[in-house]
């Protein structure tokens, strides 16, 4: 048997009318005027499509600018690193030694040429100097020769004196300030009655200490009342720092010369030699124990 025919659904004319009315609604809304009486224009999707390529080009331009900036920074860093490595590779002490050797070689060459020509070298060299410069040079060379003779260690007193003289080389005495302070103290002592200013027959003014309190003696304690200025204190601090840096530098050079760049494991030279002897005999047996101690895994 064939199935019964499907029943036809009946549609109301009102539904078809409403559907036909909804289709042209958008067109009608486009033609309707707005609140201000002007007709509403249709929105077009073309500006949005144009804004996307524009945003992409802006991002690409920023990216290229960042790339150029990174490249410039890397080139600058490479140049600075190259200059720094060259500066560190250049030893100032070695350059000074090379310059000194060059001057010595030039001096010997000039002396040999002068003597070969039958002339007096010292007399020819003195033509370029004044009398004052020549006297200063002779005095300097004499002092240098005397220092070379006394460079060997004799006793601790002489060594202390030598160190003290080296420290005095860096002391810059302000004689103007010293004379000014001295004059102020003399005037103050003369006003208080501690000093008498007497004029001699030659017209020279002499200060006489009446009660013996102005001029310092072995028992004087007036120097404790002196208050140095800030510049003098800073100069003293800088001198102490310089001495400490020099001491550490000498110690480091001495340790590097003796092969002691690592940790110090001795208290004196005898103990150092004993430790070295122990290392020669027992290092191969205690290597594993020492490594485990360093790793912290020893139980």
CSV table of C-alpha atoms in Angstrom, one decimal, residues 71-284:
chain,number,residue,atom,x,y,z
A,71,UNK,CA,72.1,47.7,14.5
A,72,UNK,CA,73.5,51.1,15.4
A,73,UNK,CA,73.6,50.1,19.1
A,74,UNK,CA,75.4,46.9,18.3
A,75,UNK,CA,78.0,48.7,16.1
A,76,UNK,CA,78.6,51.3,18.8
A,77,UNK,CA,79.0,48.6,21.4
A,78,UNK,CA,81.4,46.7,19.2
A,79,UNK,CA,83.5,49.8,18.6
A,80,UNK,CA,83.6,50.6,22.3
A,81,UNK,CA,84.5,47.0,23.2
A,82,UNK,CA,87.3,47.1,20.6
A,83,UNK,CA,88.7,50.3,22.0
A,84,UNK,CA,88.5,49.0,25.6
A,85,UNK,CA,90.3,45.8,24.7
A,86,UNK,CA,93.0,47.7,23.0
A,87,UNK,CA,93.4,50.0,26.0
A,88,UNK,CA,93.6,47.0,28.4
A,89,UNK,CA,96.1,45.2,26.1
A,90,UNK,CA,98.4,48.2,26.2
A,91,UNK,CA,100.5,48.2,29.4
A,92,UNK,CA,101.5,51.7,30.4
A,93,UNK,CA,104.6,50.3,32.2
A,94,UNK,CA,105.6,48.5,29.1
A,95,UNK,CA,105.2,51.6,27.0
A,96,UNK,CA,107.2,53.6,29.5
A,97,UNK,CA,110.0,51.0,29.3
A,98,UNK,CA,110.0,51.1,25.5
A,99,UNK,CA,110.2,54.9,25.5
A,100,UNK,CA,113.1,54.7,28.0
A,101,UNK,CA,114.9,52.1,25.9
A,102,UNK,CA,114.4,54.2,22.8
A,103,UNK,CA,115.9,57.3,24.5
A,104,UNK,CA,118.8,55.3,25.8
A,105,UNK,CA,119.5,53.9,22.3
A,106,UNK,CA,119.3,57.4,20.8
A,107,UNK,CA,121.7,58.7,23.4
A,108,UNK,CA,124.2,55.9,22.7
A,109,UNK,CA,124.0,56.5,19.0
A,110,UNK,CA,124.6,60.2,19.3
A,111,UNK,CA,127.5,59.6,21.7
A,112,UNK,CA,129.1,57.1,19.2
A,113,UNK,CA,128.7,59.4,16.3
A,114,UNK,CA,130.2,62.3,18.2
A,115,UNK,CA,133.2,60.4,19.5
A,116,UNK,CA,133.7,59.0,16.0
A,117,UNK,CA,133.9,62.6,14.6
A,118,UNK,CA,136.5,63.4,17.3
A,119,UNK,CA,134.3,65.9,19.2
A,120,UNK,CA,133.5,66.1,23.0
A,121,UNK,CA,130.1,64.5,23.6
A,122,UNK,CA,129.4,66.2,26.9
A,123,UNK,CA,130.3,69.6,25.5
A,124,UNK,CA,128.1,69.2,22.4
A,125,UNK,CA,125.2,68.0,24.5
A,126,UNK,CA,125.6,71.0,26.8
A,127,UNK,CA,124.9,73.4,23.9
A,128,UNK,CA,121.2,72.6,24.2
A,129,UNK,CA,121.1,73.3,27.9
A,130,UNK,CA,121.2,76.5,30.0
A,131,UNK,CA,123.6,76.8,33.0
A,132,UNK,CA,120.7,76.4,35.4
A,133,UNK,CA,119.4,73.2,33.7
A,134,UNK,CA,122.9,71.8,33.6
A,135,UNK,CA,123.4,72.3,37.3
A,136,UNK,CA,120.1,70.8,38.1
A,137,UNK,CA,120.9,67.8,35.9
A,138,UNK,CA,124.3,67.3,37.6
A,139,UNK,CA,122.7,67.5,41.0
A,140,UNK,CA,120.0,65.0,40.0
A,141,UNK,CA,122.6,62.5,38.6
A,142,UNK,CA,124.7,62.8,41.7
A,143,UNK,CA,121.7,62.1,43.9
A,144,UNK,CA,120.7,59.2,41.7
A,145,UNK,CA,124.2,57.7,42.0
A,146,UNK,CA,124.1,58.1,45.7
A,147,UNK,CA,120.7,56.4,45.9
A,148,UNK,CA,122.0,53.5,43.8
A,149,UNK,CA,124.8,52.9,46.2
A,150,UNK,CA,122.5,53.0,49.3
A,151,UNK,CA,119.7,50.9,47.8
A,152,UNK,CA,120.7,47.7,49.6
A,153,UNK,CA,119.1,47.0,53.0
A,154,UNK,CA,121.3,47.8,56.0
A,155,UNK,CA,118.9,48.2,58.9
A,156,UNK,CA,115.3,49.0,59.7
A,157,UNK,CA,116.0,52.5,60.7
A,158,UNK,CA,117.4,53.4,57.3
A,159,UNK,CA,114.5,51.5,55.6
A,160,UNK,CA,112.0,53.5,57.6
A,161,UNK,CA,113.8,56.7,56.7
A,162,UNK,CA,113.7,55.8,53.0
A,163,UNK,CA,110.0,55.0,53.2
A,164,UNK,CA,109.3,58.3,55.0
A,165,UNK,CA,111.1,60.3,52.3
A,166,UNK,CA,109.1,58.5,49.6
A,167,UNK,CA,105.9,59.5,51.4
A,168,UNK,CA,107.1,63.1,51.6
A,169,UNK,CA,107.4,63.3,47.8
A,170,UNK,CA,103.6,63.3,47.5
A,171,UNK,CA,103.2,66.0,50.1
A,172,UNK,CA,102.5,69.4,48.6
A,173,UNK,CA,103.2,72.1,51.3
A,174,UNK,CA,101.2,75.3,50.9
A,175,UNK,CA,103.9,77.8,52.0
A,176,UNK,CA,101.6,80.8,51.5
A,177,UNK,CA,99.0,79.5,53.9
A,178,UNK,CA,101.8,78.5,56.3
A,179,UNK,CA,103.2,82.0,56.3
A,180,UNK,CA,99.8,83.5,56.7
A,181,UNK,CA,98.9,81.3,59.6
A,182,UNK,CA,102.3,82.0,61.2
A,183,UNK,CA,101.8,85.7,60.9
A,184,UNK,CA,98.3,85.5,62.4
A,185,UNK,CA,99.6,83.5,65.4
A,186,UNK,CA,102.5,85.9,66.0
A,187,UNK,CA,100.1,88.9,66.0
A,188,UNK,CA,97.7,87.1,68.3
A,189,UNK,CA,100.5,86.2,70.8
A,190,UNK,CA,101.9,89.8,70.6
A,191,UNK,CA,98.5,91.2,71.4
A,192,UNK,CA,98.0,88.9,74.4
A,193,UNK,CA,101.4,89.8,75.8
A,194,UNK,CA,103.1,86.4,75.2
A,195,UNK,CA,105.5,87.8,72.6
A,196,UNK,CA,107.6,91.0,72.5
A,197,UNK,CA,108.4,92.4,69.0
A,198,UNK,CA,111.9,93.9,69.2
A,199,UNK,CA,113.6,95.7,66.4
A,200,UNK,CA,117.4,95.0,66.0
A,201,UNK,CA,120.0,97.5,64.9
A,202,UNK,CA,119.7,96.2,61.3
A,203,UNK,CA,116.0,97.0,61.3
A,204,UNK,CA,114.9,93.4,61.6
A,205,UNK,CA,111.9,92.5,63.7
A,206,UNK,CA,112.5,89.7,66.2
A,207,UNK,CA,109.8,88.0,68.3
A,208,UNK,CA,110.9,87.2,71.9
A,209,UNK,CA,109.0,84.5,73.8
A,210,UNK,CA,108.8,85.9,77.3
A,211,UNK,CA,107.2,83.0,79.2
A,212,UNK,CA,108.3,80.2,76.9
A,213,UNK,CA,104.8,79.1,75.8
A,214,UNK,CA,104.8,80.3,72.2
A,215,UNK,CA,107.6,78.3,70.5
A,216,UNK,CA,107.2,74.6,70.7
A,217,UNK,CA,109.6,72.4,72.7
A,218,UNK,CA,109.8,68.7,73.6
A,219,UNK,CA,107.2,69.3,76.4
A,220,UNK,CA,104.8,71.5,74.4
A,221,UNK,CA,101.3,70.3,73.8
A,222,UNK,CA,99.8,73.2,71.9
A,223,UNK,CA,99.9,71.3,68.6
A,224,UNK,CA,96.9,69.3,69.9
A,225,UNK,CA,94.7,72.3,69.6
A,226,UNK,CA,95.3,72.7,65.9
A,227,UNK,CA,92.3,71.9,63.7
A,228,UNK,CA,93.3,71.2,60.1
A,229,UNK,CA,90.9,72.2,57.3
A,230,UNK,CA,88.9,69.8,55.2
A,231,UNK,CA,91.3,69.8,52.3
A,232,UNK,CA,94.2,68.7,54.5
A,233,UNK,CA,92.1,65.9,55.9
A,234,UNK,CA,91.1,64.7,52.5
A,235,UNK,CA,94.7,64.8,51.4
A,236,UNK,CA,95.6,62.6,54.4
A,237,UNK,CA,92.8,60.2,53.5
A,238,UNK,CA,93.9,60.0,49.9
A,239,UNK,CA,97.5,59.4,51.0
A,240,UNK,CA,96.5,56.5,53.3
A,241,UNK,CA,94.4,55.0,50.5
A,242,UNK,CA,97.3,55.3,48.0
A,243,UNK,CA,99.6,53.6,50.5
A,244,UNK,CA,97.1,50.8,51.1
A,245,UNK,CA,96.7,50.2,47.4
A,246,UNK,CA,100.4,50.2,46.9
A,247,UNK,CA,100.8,47.6,49.7
A,248,UNK,CA,98.2,45.3,48.2
A,249,UNK,CA,99.7,45.7,44.7
A,250,UNK,CA,103.1,44.7,46.0
A,251,UNK,CA,101.7,41.8,47.9
A,252,UNK,CA,99.8,40.5,44.9
A,253,UNK,CA,102.9,40.8,42.7
A,254,UNK,CA,105.0,39.0,45.4
A,255,UNK,CA,102.4,36.2,45.6
A,256,UNK,CA,102.2,35.8,41.8
A,257,UNK,CA,105.9,35.6,41.7
A,258,UNK,CA,106.0,32.8,44.2
A,259,UNK,CA,103.0,31.0,42.7
A,260,UNK,CA,100.6,31.8,45.5
A,261,UNK,CA,97.7,33.3,43.6
A,262,UNK,CA,95.2,31.0,45.4
A,263,UNK,CA,94.2,30.9,49.1
A,264,UNK,CA,96.9,31.4,51.7
A,265,UNK,CA,97.4,28.2,53.6
A,266,UNK,CA,100.5,29.1,55.6
A,267,UNK,CA,101.5,31.5,58.4
A,268,UNK,CA,105.1,32.0,57.6
A,269,UNK,CA,107.8,31.0,55.0
A,270,UNK,CA,108.8,27.9,57.0
A,271,UNK,CA,105.2,26.7,57.2
A,272,UNK,CA,104.8,27.3,53.5
A,273,UNK,CA,107.8,25.1,52.7
A,274,UNK,CA,106.4,22.4,55.0
A,275,UNK,CA,103.0,22.5,53.3
A,276,UNK,CA,104.7,22.2,49.9
A,277,UNK,CA,106.6,19.2,51.0
A,278,UNK,CA,103.3,17.6,52.2
A,279,UNK,CA,101.7,18.3,48.9
A,280,UNK,CA,104.5,16.7,47.0
A,281,UNK,CA,104.2,13.4,48.9
A,282,UNK,CA,100.5,13.1,49.8
A,283,UNK,CA,98.5,15.0,47.2
A,284,UNK,CA,98.0,12.0,45.0
